[in-house]
Short mmCIF file of N, CA and C in Angstrom, two decimals:
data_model
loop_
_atom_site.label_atom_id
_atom_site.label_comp_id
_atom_site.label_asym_id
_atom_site.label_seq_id
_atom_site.Cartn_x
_atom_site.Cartn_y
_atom_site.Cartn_z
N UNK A 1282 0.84 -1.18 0.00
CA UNK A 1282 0.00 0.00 0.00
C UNK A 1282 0.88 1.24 0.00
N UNK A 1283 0.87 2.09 -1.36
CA UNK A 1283 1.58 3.51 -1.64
C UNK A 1283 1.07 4.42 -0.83
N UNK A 1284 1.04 5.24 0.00
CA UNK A 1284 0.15 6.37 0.52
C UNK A 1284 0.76 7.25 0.10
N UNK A 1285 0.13 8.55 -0.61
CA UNK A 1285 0.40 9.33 -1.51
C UNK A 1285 0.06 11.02 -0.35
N UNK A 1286 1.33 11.28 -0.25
CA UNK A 1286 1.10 12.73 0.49
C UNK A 1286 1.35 13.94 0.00
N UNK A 1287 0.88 15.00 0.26
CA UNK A 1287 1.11 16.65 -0.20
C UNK A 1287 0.31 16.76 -1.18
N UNK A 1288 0.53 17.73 -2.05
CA UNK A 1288 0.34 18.02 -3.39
C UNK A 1288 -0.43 16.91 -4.20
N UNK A 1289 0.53 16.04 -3.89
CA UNK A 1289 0.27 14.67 -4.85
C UNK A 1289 -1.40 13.69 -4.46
N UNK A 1290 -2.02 13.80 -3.28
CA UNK A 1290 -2.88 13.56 -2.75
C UNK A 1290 -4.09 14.18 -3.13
N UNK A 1291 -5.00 13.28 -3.39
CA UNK A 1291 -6.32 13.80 -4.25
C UNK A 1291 -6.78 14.81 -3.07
N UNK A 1292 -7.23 14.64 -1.90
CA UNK A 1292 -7.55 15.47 -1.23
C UNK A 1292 -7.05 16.64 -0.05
N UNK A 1293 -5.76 16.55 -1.02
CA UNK A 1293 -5.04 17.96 -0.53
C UNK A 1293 -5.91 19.03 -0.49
N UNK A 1294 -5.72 20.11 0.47
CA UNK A 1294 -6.64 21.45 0.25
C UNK A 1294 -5.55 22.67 0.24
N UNK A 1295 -3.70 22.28 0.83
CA UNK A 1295 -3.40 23.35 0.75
C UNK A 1295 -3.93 23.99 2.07
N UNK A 1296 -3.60 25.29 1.82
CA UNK A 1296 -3.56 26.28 3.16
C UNK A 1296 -5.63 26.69 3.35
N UNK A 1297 -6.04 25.78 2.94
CA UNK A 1297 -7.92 25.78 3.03
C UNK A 1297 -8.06 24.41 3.97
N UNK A 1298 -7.28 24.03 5.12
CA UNK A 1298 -7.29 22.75 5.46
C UNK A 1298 -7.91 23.27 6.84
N UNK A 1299 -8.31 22.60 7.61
CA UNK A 1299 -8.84 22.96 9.23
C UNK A 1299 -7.96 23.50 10.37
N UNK A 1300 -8.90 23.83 10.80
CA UNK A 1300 -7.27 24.00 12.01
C UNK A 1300 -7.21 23.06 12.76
N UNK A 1301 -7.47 21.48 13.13
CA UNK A 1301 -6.92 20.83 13.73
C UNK A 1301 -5.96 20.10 12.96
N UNK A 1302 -6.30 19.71 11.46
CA UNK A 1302 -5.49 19.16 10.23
C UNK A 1302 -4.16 20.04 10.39
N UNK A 1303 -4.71 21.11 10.66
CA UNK A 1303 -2.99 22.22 10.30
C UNK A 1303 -2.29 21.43 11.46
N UNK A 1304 -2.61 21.65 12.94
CA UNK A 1304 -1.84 21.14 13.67
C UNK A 1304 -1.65 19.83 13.63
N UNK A 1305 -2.17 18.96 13.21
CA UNK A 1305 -1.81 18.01 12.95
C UNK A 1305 -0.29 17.74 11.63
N UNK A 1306 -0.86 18.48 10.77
CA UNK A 1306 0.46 18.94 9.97
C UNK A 1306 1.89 19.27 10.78
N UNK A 1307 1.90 20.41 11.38
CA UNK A 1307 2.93 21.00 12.15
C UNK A 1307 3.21 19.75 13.23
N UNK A 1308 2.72 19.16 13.56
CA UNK A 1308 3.60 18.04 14.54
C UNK A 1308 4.01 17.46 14.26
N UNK A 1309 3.52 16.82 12.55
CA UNK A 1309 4.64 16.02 11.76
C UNK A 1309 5.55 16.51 11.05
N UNK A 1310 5.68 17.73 10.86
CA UNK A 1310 6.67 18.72 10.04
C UNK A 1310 7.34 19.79 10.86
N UNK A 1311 7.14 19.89 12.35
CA UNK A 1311 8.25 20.90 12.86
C UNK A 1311 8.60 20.12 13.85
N UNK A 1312 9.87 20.25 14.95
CA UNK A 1312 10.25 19.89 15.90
C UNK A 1312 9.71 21.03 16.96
N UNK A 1313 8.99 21.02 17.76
CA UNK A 1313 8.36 21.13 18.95
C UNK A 1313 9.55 21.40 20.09
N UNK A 1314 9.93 22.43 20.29
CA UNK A 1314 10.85 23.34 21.44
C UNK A 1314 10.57 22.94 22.69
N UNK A 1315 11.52 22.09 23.62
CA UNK A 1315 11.18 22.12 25.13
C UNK A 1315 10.82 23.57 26.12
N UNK A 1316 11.12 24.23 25.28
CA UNK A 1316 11.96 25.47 25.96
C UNK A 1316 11.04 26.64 25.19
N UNK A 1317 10.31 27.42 26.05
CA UNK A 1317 9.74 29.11 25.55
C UNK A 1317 10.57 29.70 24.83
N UNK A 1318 10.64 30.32 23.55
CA UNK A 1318 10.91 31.29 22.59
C UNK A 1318 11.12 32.92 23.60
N UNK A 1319 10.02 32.71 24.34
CA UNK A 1319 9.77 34.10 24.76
C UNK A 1319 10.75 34.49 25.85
N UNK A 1320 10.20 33.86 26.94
CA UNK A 1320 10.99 33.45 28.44
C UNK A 1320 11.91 32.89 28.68
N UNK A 1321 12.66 31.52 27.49
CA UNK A 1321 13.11 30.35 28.23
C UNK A 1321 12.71 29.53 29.13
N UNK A 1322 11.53 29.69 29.71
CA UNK A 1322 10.93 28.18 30.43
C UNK A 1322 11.07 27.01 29.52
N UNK A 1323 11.45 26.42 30.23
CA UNK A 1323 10.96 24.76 30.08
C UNK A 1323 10.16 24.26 30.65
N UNK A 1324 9.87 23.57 29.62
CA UNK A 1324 7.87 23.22 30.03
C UNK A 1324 7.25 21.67 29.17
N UNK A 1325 6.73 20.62 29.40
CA UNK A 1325 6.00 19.20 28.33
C UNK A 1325 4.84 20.08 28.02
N UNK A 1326 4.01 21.70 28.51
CA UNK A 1326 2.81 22.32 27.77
C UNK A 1326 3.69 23.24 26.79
N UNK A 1327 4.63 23.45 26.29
CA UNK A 1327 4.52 24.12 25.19
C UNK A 1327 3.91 24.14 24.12
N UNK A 1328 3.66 24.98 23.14
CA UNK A 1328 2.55 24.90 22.52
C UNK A 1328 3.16 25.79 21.07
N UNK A 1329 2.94 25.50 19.71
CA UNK A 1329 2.84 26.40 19.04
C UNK A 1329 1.78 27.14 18.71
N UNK A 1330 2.88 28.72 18.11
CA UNK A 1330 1.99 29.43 18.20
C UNK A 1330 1.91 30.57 16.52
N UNK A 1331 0.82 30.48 16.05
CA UNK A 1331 0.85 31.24 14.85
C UNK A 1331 1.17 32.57 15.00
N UNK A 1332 2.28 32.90 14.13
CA UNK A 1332 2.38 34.42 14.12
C UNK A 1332 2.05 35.25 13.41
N UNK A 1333 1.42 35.27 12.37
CA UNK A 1333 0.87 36.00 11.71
C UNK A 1333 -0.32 35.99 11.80
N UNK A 1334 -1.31 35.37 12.43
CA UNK A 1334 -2.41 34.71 12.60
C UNK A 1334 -3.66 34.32 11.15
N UNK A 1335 -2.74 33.89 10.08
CA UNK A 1335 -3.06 33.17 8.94
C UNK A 1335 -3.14 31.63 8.63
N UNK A 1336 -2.97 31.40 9.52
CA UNK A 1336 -2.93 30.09 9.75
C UNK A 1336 -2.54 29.33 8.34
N UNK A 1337 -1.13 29.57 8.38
CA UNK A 1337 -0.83 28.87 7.01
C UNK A 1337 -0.09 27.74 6.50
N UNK A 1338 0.69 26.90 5.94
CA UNK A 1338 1.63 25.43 5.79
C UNK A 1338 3.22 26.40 5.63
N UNK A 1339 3.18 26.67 6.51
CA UNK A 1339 3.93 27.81 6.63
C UNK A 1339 4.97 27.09 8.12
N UNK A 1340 5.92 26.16 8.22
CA UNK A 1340 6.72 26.21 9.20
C UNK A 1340 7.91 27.27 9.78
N UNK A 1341 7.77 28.30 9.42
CA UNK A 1341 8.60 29.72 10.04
C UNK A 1341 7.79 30.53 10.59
N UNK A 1342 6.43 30.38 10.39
CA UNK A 1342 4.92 30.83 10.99
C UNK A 1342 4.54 30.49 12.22
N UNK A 1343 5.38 29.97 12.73
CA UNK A 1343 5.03 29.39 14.29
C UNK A 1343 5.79 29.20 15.49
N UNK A 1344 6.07 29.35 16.15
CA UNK A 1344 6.63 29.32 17.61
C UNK A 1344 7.08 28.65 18.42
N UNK A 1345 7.06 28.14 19.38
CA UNK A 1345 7.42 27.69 20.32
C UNK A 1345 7.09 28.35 21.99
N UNK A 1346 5.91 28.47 22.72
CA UNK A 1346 5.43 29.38 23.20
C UNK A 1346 5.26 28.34 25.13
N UNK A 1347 5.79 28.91 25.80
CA UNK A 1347 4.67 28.01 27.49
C UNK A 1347 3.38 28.78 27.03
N UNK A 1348 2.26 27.87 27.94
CA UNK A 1348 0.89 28.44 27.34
C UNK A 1348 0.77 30.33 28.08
N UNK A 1349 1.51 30.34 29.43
CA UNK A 1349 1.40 31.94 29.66
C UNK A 1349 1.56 33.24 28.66
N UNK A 1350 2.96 33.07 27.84
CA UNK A 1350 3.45 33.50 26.86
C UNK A 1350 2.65 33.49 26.07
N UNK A 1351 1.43 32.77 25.56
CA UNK A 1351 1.10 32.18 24.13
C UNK A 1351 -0.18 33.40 24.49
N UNK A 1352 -0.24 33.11 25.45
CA UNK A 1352 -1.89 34.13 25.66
C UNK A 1352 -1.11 35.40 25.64
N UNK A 1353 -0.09 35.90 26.05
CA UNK A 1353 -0.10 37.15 25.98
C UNK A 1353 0.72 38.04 24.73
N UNK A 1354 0.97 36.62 23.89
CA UNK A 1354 1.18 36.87 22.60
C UNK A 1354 0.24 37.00 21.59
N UNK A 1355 -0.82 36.23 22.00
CA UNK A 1355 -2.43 36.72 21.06
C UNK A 1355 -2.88 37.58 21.52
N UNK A 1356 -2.63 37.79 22.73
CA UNK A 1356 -3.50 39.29 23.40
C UNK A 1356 -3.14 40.70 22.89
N UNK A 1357 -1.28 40.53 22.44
CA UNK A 1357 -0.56 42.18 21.70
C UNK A 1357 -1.32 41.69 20.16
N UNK A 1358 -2.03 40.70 20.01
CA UNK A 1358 -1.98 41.24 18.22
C UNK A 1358 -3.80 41.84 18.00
N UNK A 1359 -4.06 41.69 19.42
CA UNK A 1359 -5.86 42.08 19.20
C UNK A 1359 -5.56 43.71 18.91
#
């Protein structure tokens, strides 16, 4: 059995995909930071975090955030 991924996959959507699919994407395509971007905590809740808030297949688009940081990084872009 071939399993056919990306592009090549009949039901690719590209950057029109869900947002749990996206994260699901990004856990198989980025390495996940022990360690806050922001603070330096170390933390097993880190979390990425979109920065542009486009939610896109975009791995330079995202972060490495403890969840404190992450809220008060969506909170400067309101």
């Amino acid at each position: 059995f071939l399993r056919v991924a990306g592009k090549k996959n009949n039901n690719w959507k590209g950057n029109k995909v869900s947002y749990r699919a996206l994260h699901g994407w990004l856990k198989r395509h980025k390495i996940k930071s022990k360690k806050c971007k922001f603070c330096g905590e170390r933390s097993k809740k880190i979390q990425f975090t979109n920065i542009s808030g486009n939610y896109l297949r975009d791995i330079n688009d995202y972060l490495c955030l403890c969840p404190s940081c992450h809220i008060k990084f969506d909170k400067s872009k309101i």
